[in-house]
PDB file of C-alpha atoms and ligand atoms in Angstrom:
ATOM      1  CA  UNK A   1      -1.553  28.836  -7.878  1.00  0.00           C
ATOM      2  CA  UNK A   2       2.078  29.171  -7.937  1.00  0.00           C
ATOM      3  CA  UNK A   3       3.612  29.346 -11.466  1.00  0.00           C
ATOM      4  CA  UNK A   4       6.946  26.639 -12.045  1.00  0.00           C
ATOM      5  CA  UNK A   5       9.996  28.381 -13.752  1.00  0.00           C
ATOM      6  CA  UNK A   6      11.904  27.619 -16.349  1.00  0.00           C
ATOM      7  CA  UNK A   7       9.462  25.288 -17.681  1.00  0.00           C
ATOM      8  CA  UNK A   8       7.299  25.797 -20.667  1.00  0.00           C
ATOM      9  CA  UNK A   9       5.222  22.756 -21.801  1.00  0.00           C
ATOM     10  CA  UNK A  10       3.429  22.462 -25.723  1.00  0.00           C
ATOM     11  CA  UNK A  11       1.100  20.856 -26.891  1.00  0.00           C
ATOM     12  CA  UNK A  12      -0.001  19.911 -30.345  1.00  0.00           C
ATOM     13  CA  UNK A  13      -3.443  21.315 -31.890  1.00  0.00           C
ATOM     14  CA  UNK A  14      -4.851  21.178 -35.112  1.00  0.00           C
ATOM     15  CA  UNK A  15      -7.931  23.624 -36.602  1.00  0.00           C
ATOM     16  CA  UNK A  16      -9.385  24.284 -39.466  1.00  0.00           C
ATOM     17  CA  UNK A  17     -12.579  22.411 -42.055  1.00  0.00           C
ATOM     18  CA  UNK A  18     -13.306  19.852 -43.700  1.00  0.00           C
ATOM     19  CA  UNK A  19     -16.394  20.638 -46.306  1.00  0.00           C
ATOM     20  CA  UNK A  20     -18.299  18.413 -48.870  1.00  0.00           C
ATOM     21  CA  UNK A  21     -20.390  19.484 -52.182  1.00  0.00           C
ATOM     22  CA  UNK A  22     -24.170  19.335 -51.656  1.00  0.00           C
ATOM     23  CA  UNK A  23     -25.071  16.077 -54.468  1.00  0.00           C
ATOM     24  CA  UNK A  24     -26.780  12.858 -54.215  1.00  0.00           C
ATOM     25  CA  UNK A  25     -24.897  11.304 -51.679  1.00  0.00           C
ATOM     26  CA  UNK A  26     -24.823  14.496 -49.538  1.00  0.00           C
ATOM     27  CA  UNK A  27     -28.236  16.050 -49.696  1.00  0.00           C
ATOM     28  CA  UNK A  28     -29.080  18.900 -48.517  1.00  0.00           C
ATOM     29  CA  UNK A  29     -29.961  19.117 -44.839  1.00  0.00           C
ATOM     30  CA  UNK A  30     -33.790  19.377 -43.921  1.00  0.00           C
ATOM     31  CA  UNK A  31     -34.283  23.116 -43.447  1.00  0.00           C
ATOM     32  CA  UNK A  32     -31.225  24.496 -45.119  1.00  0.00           C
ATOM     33  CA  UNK A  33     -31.758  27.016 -47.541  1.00  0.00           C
ATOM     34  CA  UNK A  34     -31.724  25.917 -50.923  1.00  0.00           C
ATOM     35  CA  UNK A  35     -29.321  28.174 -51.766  1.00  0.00           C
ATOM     36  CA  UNK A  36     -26.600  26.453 -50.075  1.00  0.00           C
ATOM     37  CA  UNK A  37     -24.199  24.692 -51.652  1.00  0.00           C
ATOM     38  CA  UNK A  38     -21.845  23.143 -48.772  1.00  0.00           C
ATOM     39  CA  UNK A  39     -22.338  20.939 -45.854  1.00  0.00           C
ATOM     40  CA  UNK A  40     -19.216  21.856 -43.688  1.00  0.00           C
ATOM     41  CA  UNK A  41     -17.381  21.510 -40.115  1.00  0.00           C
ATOM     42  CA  UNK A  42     -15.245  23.658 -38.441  1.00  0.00           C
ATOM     43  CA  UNK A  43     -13.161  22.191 -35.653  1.00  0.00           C
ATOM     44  CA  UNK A  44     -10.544  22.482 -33.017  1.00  0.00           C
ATOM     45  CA  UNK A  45      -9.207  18.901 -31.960  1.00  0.00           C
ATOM     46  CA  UNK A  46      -5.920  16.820 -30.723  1.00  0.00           C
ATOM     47  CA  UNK A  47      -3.904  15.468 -33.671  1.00  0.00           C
ATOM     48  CA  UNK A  48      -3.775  12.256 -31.774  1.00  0.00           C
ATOM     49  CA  UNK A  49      -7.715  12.389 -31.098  1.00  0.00           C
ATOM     50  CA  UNK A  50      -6.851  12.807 -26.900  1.00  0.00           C
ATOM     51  CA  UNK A  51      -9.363  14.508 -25.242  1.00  0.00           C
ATOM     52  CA  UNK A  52      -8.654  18.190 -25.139  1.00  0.00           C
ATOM     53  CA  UNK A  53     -10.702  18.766 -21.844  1.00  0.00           C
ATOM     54  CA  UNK A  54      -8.282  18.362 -19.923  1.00  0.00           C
ATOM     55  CA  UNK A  55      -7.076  21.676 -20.286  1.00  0.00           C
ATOM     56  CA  UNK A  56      -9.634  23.626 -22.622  1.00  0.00           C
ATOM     57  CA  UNK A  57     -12.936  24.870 -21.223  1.00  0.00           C
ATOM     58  CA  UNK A  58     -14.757  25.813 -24.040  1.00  0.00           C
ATOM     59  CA  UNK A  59     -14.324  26.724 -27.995  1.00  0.00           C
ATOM     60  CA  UNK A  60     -16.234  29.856 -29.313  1.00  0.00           C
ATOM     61  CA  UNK A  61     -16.496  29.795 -32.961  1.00  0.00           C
ATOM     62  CA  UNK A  62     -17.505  33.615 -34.695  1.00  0.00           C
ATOM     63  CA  UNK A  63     -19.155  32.471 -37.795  1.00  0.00           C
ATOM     64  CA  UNK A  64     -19.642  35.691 -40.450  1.00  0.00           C
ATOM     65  CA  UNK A  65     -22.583  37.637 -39.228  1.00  0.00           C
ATOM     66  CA  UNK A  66     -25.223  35.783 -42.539  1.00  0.00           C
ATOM     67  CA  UNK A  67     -25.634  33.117 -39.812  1.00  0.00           C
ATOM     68  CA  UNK A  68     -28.299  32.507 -37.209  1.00  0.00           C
ATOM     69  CA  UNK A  69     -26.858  32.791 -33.929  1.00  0.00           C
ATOM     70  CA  UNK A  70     -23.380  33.514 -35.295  1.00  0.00           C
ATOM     71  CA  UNK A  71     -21.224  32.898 -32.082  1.00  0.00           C
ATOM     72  CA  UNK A  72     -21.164  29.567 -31.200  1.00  0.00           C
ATOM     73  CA  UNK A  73     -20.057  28.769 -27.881  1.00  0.00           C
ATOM     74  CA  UNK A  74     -19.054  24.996 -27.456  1.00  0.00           C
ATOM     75  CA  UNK A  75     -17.782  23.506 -24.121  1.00  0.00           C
ATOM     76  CA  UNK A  76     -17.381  19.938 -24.103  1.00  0.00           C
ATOM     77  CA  UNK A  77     -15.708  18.362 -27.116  1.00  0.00           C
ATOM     78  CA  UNK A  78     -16.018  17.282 -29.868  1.00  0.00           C
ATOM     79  CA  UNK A  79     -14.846  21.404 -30.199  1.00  0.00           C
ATOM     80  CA  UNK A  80     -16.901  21.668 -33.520  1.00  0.00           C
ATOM     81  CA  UNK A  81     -19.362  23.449 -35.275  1.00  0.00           C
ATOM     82  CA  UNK A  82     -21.356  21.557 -38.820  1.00  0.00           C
ATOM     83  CA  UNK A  83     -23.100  24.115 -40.407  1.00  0.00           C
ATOM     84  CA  UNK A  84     -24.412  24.325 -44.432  1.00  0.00           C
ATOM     85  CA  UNK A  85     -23.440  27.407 -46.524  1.00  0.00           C
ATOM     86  CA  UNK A  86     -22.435  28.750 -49.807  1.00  0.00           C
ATOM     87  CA  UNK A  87     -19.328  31.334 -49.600  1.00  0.00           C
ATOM     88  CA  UNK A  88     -16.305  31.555 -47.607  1.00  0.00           C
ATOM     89  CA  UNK A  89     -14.855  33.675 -44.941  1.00  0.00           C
ATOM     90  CA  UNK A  90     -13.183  34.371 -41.864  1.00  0.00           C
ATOM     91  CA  UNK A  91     -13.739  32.078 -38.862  1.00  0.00           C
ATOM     92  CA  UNK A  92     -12.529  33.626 -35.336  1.00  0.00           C
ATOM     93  CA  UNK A  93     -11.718  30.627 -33.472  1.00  0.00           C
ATOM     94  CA  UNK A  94     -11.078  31.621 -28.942  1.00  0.00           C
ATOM     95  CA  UNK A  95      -9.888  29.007 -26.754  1.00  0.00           C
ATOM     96  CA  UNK A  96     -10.919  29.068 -23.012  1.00  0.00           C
ATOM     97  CA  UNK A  97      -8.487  27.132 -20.576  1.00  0.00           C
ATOM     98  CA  UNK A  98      -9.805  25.735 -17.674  1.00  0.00           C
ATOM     99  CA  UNK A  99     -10.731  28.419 -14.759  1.00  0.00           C
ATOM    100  CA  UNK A 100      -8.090  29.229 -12.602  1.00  0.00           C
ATOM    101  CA  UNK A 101      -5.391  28.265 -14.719  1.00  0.00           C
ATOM    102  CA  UNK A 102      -3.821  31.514 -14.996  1.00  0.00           C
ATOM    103  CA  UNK A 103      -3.935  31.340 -18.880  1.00  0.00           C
ATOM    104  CA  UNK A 104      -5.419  33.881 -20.993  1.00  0.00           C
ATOM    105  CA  UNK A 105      -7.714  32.733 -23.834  1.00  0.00           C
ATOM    106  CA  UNK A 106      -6.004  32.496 -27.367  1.00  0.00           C
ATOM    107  CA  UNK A 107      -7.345  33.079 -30.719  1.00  0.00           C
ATOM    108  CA  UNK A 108      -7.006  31.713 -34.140  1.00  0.00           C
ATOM    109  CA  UNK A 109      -8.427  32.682 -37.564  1.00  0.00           C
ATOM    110  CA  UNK A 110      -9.452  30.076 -40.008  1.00  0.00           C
ATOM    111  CA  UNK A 111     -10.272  30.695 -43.877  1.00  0.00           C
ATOM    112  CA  UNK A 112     -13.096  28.557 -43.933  1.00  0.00           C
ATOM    113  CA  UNK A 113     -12.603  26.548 -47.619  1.00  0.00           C
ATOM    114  CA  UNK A 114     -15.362  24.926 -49.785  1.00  0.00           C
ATOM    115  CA  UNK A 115     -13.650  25.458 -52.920  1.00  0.00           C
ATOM    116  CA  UNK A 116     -10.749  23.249 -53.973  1.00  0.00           C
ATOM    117  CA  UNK A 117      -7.789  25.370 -55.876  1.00  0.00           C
ATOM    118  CA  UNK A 118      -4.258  24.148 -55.959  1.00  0.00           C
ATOM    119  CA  UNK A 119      -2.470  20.335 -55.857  1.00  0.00           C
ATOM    120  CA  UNK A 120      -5.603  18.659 -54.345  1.00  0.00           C
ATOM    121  CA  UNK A 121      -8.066  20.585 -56.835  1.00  0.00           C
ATOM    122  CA  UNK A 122      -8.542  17.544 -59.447  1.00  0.00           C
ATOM    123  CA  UNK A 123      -8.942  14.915 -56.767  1.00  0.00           C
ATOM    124  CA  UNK A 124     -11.856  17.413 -54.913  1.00  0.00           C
ATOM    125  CA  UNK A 125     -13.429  18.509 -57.941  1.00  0.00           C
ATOM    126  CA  UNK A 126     -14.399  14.135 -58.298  1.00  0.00           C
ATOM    127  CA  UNK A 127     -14.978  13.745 -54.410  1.00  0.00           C
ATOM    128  CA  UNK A 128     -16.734  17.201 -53.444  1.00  0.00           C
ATOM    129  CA  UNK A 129     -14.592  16.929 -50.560  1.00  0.00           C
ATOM    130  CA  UNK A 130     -12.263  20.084 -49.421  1.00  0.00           C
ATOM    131  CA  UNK A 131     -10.149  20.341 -46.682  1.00  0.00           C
ATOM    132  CA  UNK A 132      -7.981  22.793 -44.966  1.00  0.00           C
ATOM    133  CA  UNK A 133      -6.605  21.768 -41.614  1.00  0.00           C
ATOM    134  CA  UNK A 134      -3.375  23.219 -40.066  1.00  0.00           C
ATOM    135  CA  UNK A 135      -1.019  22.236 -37.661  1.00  0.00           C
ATOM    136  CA  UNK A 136      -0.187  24.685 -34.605  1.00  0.00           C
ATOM    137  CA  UNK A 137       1.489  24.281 -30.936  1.00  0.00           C
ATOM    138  CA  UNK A 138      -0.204  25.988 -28.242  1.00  0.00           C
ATOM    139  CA  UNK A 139       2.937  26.573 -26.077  1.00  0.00           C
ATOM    140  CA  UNK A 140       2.252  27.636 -22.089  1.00  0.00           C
ATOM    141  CA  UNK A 141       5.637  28.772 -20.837  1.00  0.00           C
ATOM    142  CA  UNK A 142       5.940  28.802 -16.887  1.00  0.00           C
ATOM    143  CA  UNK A 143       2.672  27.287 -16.267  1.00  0.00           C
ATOM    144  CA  UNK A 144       0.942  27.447 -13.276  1.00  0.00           C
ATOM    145  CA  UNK A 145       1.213  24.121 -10.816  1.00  0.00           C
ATOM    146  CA  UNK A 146      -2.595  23.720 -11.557  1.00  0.00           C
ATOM    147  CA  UNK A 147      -2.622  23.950 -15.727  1.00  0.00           C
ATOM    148  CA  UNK A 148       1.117  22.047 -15.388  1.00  0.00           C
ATOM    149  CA  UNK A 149      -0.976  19.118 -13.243  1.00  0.00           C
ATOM    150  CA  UNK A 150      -3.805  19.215 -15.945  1.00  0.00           C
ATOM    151  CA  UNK A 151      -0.976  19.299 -19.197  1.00  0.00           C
ATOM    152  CA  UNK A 152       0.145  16.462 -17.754  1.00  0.00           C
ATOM    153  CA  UNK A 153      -2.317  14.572 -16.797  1.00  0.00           C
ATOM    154  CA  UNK A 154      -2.943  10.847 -18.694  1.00  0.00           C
TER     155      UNK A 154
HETATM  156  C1  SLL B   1     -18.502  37.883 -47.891  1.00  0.00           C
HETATM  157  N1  SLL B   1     -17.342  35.846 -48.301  1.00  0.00           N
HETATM  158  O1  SLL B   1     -17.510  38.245 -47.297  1.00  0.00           O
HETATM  159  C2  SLL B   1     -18.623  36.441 -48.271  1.00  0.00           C
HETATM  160  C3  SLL B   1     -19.508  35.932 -47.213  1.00  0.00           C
HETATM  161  C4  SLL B   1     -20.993  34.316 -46.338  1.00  0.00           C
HETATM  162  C5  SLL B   1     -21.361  32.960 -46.344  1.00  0.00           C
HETATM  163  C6  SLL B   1     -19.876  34.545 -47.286  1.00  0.00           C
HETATM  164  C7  SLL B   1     -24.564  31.204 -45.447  1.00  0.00           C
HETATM  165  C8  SLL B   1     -25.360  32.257 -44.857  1.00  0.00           C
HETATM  166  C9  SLL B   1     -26.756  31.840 -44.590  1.00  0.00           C
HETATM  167  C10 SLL B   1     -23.241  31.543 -46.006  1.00  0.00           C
HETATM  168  O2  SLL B   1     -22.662  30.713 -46.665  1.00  0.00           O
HETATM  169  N2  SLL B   1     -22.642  32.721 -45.751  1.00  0.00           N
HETATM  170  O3  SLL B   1     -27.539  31.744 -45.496  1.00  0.00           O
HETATM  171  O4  SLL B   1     -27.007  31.470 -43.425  1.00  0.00           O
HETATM  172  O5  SLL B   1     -19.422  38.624 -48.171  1.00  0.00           O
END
């Protein structure tokens, strides 16, 4: 469909994990190796928890190549992936608008973090609880009159 000029429309995103210690209150999932140290959750979600289907089609998260089945393909939210683990590394993250939107897919990289270091590293070492989440705008400049009516949409 027919792209609108001079009109570029964001919207607000945030990525990134959230990942807890392996201890008594978080056992070890049945089946995980025991070598794992981490139960953690990689995500892509709206700040405001809206429903992100409006406009995305599907998530593919790339875990590293250790995994089973390393590229996870999720298309109906929640856009997330819990998995267990021991070491960090480099999450490609690809973002699929809806078809026929005239949008190209976009991609962010994620440090997946299960070790606290820095202001919040005292407070996570008592919790087991890490975090790293960031902030980003996914900006679509001259939309098409399709992905404009589904930006838009309540
Ligand atoms: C590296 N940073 O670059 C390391 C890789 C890989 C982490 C960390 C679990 C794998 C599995 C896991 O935590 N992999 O047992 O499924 O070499």
């Amino acid at each position: 469909s027919r792209r609108i000029k001079n009109i570029s429309i964001s919207k607000p995103i945030i990525y990134g994990n959230v990942a807890q210690k392996i201890s008594e209150t978080n056992p070890l999932p049945e089946g995980a190796p025991a070598d794992h140290t981490h139960t953690w959750k990689v995500f892509v979600a709206d700040p405001l928890g809206n429903d992100l289907s409006s406009y995305i089609r599907k998530v593919v998260f790339k875990l590293h190549d250790t995994y089973n089945n390393p590229t996870r393909s999720i298309e109906e939210p929640p856009f997330e992936v819990s998995e267990t683990g021991w070491g960090e590394f480099e999450i490609v993250i690809k973002i699929y608008f809806n078809n026929d939107c005239g949008e190209k897919n976009i991609t962010f990289y994620h440090h997946l973090k299960l070790h606290p270091y820095g202001p919040d590293m005292e407070e996570s070492q008592k919790t087991g609880r890490v975090e790293s989440i960031l902030f980003d705008e996914i900006v679509f400049n001259e939309p098409t009159e399709r992905m404009f009516r589904l930006l838009t949409a309540k």
